[in-house]
Short mmCIF file of C-alpha atoms in Angstrom, two decimals:
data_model
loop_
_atom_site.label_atom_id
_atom_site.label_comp_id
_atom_site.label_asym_id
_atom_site.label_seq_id
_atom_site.Cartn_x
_atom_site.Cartn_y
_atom_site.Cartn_z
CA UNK A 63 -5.17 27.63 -22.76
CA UNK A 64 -5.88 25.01 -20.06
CA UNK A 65 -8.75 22.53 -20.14
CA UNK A 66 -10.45 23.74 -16.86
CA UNK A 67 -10.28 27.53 -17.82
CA UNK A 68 -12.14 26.67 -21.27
CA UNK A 69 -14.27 25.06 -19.33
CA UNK A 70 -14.95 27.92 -17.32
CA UNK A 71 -14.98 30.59 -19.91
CA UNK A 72 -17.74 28.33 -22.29
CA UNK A 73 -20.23 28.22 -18.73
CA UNK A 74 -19.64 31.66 -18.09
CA UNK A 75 -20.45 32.61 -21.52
CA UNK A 76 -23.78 30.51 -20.99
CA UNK A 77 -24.52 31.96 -17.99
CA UNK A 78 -23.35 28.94 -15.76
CA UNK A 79 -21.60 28.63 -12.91
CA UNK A 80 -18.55 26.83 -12.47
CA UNK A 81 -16.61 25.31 -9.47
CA UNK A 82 -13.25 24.66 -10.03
CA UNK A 83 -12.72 21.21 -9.00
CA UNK A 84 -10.77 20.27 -5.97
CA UNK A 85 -6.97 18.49 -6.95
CA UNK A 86 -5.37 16.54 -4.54
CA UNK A 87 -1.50 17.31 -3.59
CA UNK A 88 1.19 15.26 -5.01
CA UNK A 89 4.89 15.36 -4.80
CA UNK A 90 5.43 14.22 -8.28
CA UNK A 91 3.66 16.25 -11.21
CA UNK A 92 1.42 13.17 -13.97
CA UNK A 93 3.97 12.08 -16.11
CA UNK A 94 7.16 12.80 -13.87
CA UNK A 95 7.95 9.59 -13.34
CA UNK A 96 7.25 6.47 -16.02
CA UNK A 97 7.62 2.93 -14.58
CA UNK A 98 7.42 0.91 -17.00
CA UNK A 99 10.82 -0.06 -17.91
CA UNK A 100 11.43 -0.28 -14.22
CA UNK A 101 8.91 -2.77 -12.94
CA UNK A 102 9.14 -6.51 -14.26
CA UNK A 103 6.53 -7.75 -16.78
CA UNK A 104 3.35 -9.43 -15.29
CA UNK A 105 4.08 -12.86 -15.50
CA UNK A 106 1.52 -14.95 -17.61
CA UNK A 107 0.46 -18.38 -15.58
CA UNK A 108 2.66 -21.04 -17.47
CA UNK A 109 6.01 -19.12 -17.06
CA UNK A 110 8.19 -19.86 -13.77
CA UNK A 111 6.85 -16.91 -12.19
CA UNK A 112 3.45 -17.53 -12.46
CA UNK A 113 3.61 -21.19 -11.85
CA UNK A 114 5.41 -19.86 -8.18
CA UNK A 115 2.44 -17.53 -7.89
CA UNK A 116 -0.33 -20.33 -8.85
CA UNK A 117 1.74 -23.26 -6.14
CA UNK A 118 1.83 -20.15 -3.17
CA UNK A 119 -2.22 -19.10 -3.56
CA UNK A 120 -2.72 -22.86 -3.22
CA UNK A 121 -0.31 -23.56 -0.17
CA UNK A 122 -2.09 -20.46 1.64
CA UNK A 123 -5.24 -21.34 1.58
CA UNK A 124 -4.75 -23.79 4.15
CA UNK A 125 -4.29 -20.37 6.34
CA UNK A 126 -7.94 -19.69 6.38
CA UNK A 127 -8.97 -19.71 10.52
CA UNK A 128 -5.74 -19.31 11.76
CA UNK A 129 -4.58 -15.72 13.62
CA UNK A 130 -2.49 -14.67 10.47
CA UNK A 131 -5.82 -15.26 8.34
CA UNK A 132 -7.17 -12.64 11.11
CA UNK A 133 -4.47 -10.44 10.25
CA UNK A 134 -5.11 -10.35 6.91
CA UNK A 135 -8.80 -9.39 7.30
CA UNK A 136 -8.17 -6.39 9.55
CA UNK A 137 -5.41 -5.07 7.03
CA UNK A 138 -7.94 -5.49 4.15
CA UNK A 139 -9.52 -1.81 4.42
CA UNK A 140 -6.66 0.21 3.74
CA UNK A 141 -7.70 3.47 4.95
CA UNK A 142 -6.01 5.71 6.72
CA UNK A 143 -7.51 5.37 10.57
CA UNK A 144 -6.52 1.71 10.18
CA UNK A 145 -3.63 1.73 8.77
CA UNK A 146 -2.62 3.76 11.62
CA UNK A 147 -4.03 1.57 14.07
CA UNK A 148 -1.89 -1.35 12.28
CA UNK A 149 1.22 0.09 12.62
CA UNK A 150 0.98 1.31 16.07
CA UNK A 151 2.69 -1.75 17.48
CA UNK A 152 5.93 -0.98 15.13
CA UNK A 153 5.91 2.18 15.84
CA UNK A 154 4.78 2.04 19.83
CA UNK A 155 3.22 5.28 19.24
CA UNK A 156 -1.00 5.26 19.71
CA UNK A 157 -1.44 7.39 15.95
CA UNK A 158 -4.43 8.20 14.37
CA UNK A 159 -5.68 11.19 11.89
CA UNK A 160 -6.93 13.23 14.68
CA UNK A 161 -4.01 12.88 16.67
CA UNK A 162 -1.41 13.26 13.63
CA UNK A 163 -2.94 15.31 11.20
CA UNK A 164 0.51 15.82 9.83
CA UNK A 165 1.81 12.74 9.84
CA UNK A 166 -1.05 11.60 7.69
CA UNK A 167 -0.85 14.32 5.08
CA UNK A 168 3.02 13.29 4.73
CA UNK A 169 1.47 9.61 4.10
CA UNK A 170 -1.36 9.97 2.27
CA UNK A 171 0.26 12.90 0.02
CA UNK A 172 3.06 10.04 -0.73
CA UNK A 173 1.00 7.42 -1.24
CA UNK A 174 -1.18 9.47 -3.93
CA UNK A 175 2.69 9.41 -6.00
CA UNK A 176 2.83 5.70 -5.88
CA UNK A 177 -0.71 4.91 -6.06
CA UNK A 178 -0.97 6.78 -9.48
CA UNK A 179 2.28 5.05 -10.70
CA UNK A 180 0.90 0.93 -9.64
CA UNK A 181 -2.56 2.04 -11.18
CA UNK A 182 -1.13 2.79 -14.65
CA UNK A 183 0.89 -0.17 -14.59
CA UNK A 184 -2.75 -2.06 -13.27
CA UNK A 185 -4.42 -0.86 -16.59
CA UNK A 186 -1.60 -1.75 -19.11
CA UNK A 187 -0.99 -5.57 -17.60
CA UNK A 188 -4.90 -6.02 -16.67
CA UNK A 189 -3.66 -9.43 -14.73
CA UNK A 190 -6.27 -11.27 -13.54
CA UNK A 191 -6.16 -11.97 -9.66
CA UNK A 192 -5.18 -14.97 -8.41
CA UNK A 193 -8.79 -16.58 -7.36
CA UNK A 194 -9.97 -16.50 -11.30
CA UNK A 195 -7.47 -18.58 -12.23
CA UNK A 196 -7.29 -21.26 -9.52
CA UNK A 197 -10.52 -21.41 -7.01
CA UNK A 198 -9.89 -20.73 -3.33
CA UNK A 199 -11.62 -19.22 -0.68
CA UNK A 200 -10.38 -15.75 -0.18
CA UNK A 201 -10.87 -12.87 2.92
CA UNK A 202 -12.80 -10.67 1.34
CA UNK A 203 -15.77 -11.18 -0.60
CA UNK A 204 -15.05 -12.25 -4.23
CA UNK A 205 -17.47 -9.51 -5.17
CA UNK A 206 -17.47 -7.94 -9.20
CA UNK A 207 -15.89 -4.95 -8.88
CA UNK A 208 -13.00 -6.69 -6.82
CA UNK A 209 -12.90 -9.32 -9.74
CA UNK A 210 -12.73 -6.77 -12.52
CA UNK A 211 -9.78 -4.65 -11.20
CA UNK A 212 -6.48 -5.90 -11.56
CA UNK A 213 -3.69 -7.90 -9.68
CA UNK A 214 -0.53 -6.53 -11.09
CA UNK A 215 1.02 -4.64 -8.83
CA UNK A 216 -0.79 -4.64 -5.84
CA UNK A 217 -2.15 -1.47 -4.60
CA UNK A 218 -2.39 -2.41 -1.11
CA UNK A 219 1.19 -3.89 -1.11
CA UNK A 220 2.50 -0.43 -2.74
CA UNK A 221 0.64 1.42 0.18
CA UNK A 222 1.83 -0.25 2.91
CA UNK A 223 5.68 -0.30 2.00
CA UNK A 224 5.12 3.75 0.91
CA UNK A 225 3.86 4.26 4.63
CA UNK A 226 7.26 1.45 5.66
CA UNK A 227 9.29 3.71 3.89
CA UNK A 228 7.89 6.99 5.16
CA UNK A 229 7.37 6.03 8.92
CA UNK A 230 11.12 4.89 8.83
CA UNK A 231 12.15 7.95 8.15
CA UNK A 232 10.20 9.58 10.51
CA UNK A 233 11.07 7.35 13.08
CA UNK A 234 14.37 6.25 12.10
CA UNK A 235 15.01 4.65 15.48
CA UNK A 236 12.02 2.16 14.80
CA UNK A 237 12.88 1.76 10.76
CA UNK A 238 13.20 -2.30 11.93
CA UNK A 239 9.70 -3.24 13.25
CA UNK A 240 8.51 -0.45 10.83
CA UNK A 241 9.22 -1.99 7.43
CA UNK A 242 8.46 -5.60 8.72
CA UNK A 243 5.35 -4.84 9.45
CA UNK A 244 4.86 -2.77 5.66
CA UNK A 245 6.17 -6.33 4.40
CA UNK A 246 4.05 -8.10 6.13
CA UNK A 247 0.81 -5.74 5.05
CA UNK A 248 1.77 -6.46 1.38
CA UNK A 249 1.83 -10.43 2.37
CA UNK A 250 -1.44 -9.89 3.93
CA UNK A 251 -2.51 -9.69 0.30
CA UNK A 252 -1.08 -13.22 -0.89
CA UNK A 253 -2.49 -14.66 2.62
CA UNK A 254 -6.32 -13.19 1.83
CA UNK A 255 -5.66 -14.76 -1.91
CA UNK A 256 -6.64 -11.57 -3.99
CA UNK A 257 -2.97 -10.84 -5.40
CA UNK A 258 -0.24 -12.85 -6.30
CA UNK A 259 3.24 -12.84 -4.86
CA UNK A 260 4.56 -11.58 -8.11
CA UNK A 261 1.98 -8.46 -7.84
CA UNK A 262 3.03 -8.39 -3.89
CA UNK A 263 6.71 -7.87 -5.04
CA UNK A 264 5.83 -5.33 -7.64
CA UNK A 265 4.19 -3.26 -5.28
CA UNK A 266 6.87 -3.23 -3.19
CA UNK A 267 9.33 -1.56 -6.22
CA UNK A 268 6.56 0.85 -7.43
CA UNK A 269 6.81 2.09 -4.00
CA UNK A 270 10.64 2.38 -3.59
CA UNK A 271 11.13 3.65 -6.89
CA UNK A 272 8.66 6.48 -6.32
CA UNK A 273 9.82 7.19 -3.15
CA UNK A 274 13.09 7.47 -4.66
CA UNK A 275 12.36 10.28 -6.28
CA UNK A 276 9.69 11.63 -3.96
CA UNK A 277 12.49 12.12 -0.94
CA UNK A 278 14.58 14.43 -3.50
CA UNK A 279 11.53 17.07 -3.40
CA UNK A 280 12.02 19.83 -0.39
CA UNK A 281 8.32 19.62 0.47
CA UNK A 282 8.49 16.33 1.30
CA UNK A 283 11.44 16.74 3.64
CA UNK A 284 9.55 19.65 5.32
CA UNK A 285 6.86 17.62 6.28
CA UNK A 286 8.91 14.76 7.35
CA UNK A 287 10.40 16.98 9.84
CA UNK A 288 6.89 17.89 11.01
CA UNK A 289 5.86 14.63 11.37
CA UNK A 290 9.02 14.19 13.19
CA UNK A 291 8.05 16.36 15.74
CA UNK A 292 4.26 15.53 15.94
CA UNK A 293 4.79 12.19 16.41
CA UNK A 294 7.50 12.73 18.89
CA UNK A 295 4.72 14.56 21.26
CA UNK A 296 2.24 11.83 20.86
CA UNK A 297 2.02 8.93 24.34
CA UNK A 298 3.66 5.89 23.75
CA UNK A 299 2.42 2.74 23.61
CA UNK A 300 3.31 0.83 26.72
CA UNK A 301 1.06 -0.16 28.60
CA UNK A 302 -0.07 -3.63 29.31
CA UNK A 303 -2.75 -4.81 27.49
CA UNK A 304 -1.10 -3.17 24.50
CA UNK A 305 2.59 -4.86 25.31
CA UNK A 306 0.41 -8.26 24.91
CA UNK A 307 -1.40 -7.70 21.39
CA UNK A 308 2.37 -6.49 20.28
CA UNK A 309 3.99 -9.21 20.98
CA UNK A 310 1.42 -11.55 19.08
CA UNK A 311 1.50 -9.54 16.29
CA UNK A 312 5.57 -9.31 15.77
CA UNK A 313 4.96 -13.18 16.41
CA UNK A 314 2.47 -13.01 13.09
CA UNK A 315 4.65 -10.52 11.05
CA UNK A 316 8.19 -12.76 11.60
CA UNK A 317 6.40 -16.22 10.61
CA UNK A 318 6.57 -17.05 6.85
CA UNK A 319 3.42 -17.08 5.52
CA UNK A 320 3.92 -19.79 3.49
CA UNK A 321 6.84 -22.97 3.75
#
């Protein structure tokens, strides 16, 4: 007997009643998948890997005012809407929710796998993030709840290269400027200074190890085929003003963010 129908069958004994709580759609069933073994070990501060992590927060600090600082800051919210926006240059398509209802229930349904899979790894490591162990300005408040989750792996850096990964398969033909700009969305973590590079890099295989496994379910390939076709219907991005805010952001997203 399930949790939620006990539940139910207890408050309808007492006379109460029940909604059945809403459960978002995942590819991937709790407990499909187990990364664990997969993902590298947080690295601790005084091994080579966190000594790397501790030398690049320090070297990109010096980005703070500069356009890739900018960057950073509008790739901090993470939500859907703006996510879209930011990856309307590598994909020369003008995408949003409203427009691309199902090409954002193909994303978000794929990022809700990953997400679940860098949050359990979040809770085991509980790394601290890279401005409590060395001071620096970061691009985002340093408020208390951002200082009490975790670093390790990033959850913004497994978000963006789930929507690379996805959006290059949609739109094969732009899987180039696609996945740069998903690796630079990650980096856009390191340059803020709220996650390591390690955690950046972790992110990155959370996300292709779900997706891995994600790709081999038929629901997902049904709804990459209807994104497919959504997408294809949608205007293009060409015109002017847009060709010009393009171009300086593939400028940002080829730089190294860090030398």
């Amino acid at each position: 007997m399930g949790r939620a129908w006990k539940l139910a069958v207890l408050a309808g004994a007492a006379g109460i009643a029940v909604a059945a709580a809403p459960q978002a759609t995942t590819f991937l069933d709790p407990g499909y998948l187990n990364l664990a073994d997969v993902i590298p070990p947080a690295p601790i501060p005084e091994e080579a890997r966190g000594v790397a992590d501790r030398e690049v927060f320090k070297l990109t600090r010096a980005l703070k005012g500069t356009p890739r600082w900018d960057m950073a800051i509008a790739d901090v919210p993470g939500d859907t809407a703006s996510m879209m926006r930011g990856f309307s240059c590598a994909t020369r398509i003008v995408m949003t929710p409203t427009n691309a209802p199902r090409t954002a229930a193909l994303l978000e349904q794929a990022s809700r796998d990953s997400r679940r899979e860098t949050n359990q790894l979040k809770a085991f490591y509980k790394k601290k993030r890279p401005f409590l162990i060395d001071s620096g300005e970061t691009c985002e408040p340093q408020t208390d709840a951002l200082a009490q989750s975790y670093d390790y792996p990033s959850g913004h850096a497994t978000r963006g290269w789930t929507w690379g990964l996805v959006l290059a398969e949609v739109l094969h033909e732009r899987a180039g400027p696609i996945l740069a700009r998903a690796r630079a969305y990650g980096e856009s973590r390191i340059v803020c200074g709220v996650h390591n590079m390690s955690a950046v890099e972790a992110g990155r295989m959370v996300a292709s190890s779900t997706l891995a496994v994600v790709r081999t379910e038929r629901a997902y390939a049904d709804m990459v085929v209807a994104a497919r076709a959504e997408l294809a219907a949608l205007p293009k991005l060409d015109d002017a003003a847009s060709a010009q805010a393009c171009s300086a952001q593939e400028l940002l997203v080829t730089q190294p963010i860090f030398r």
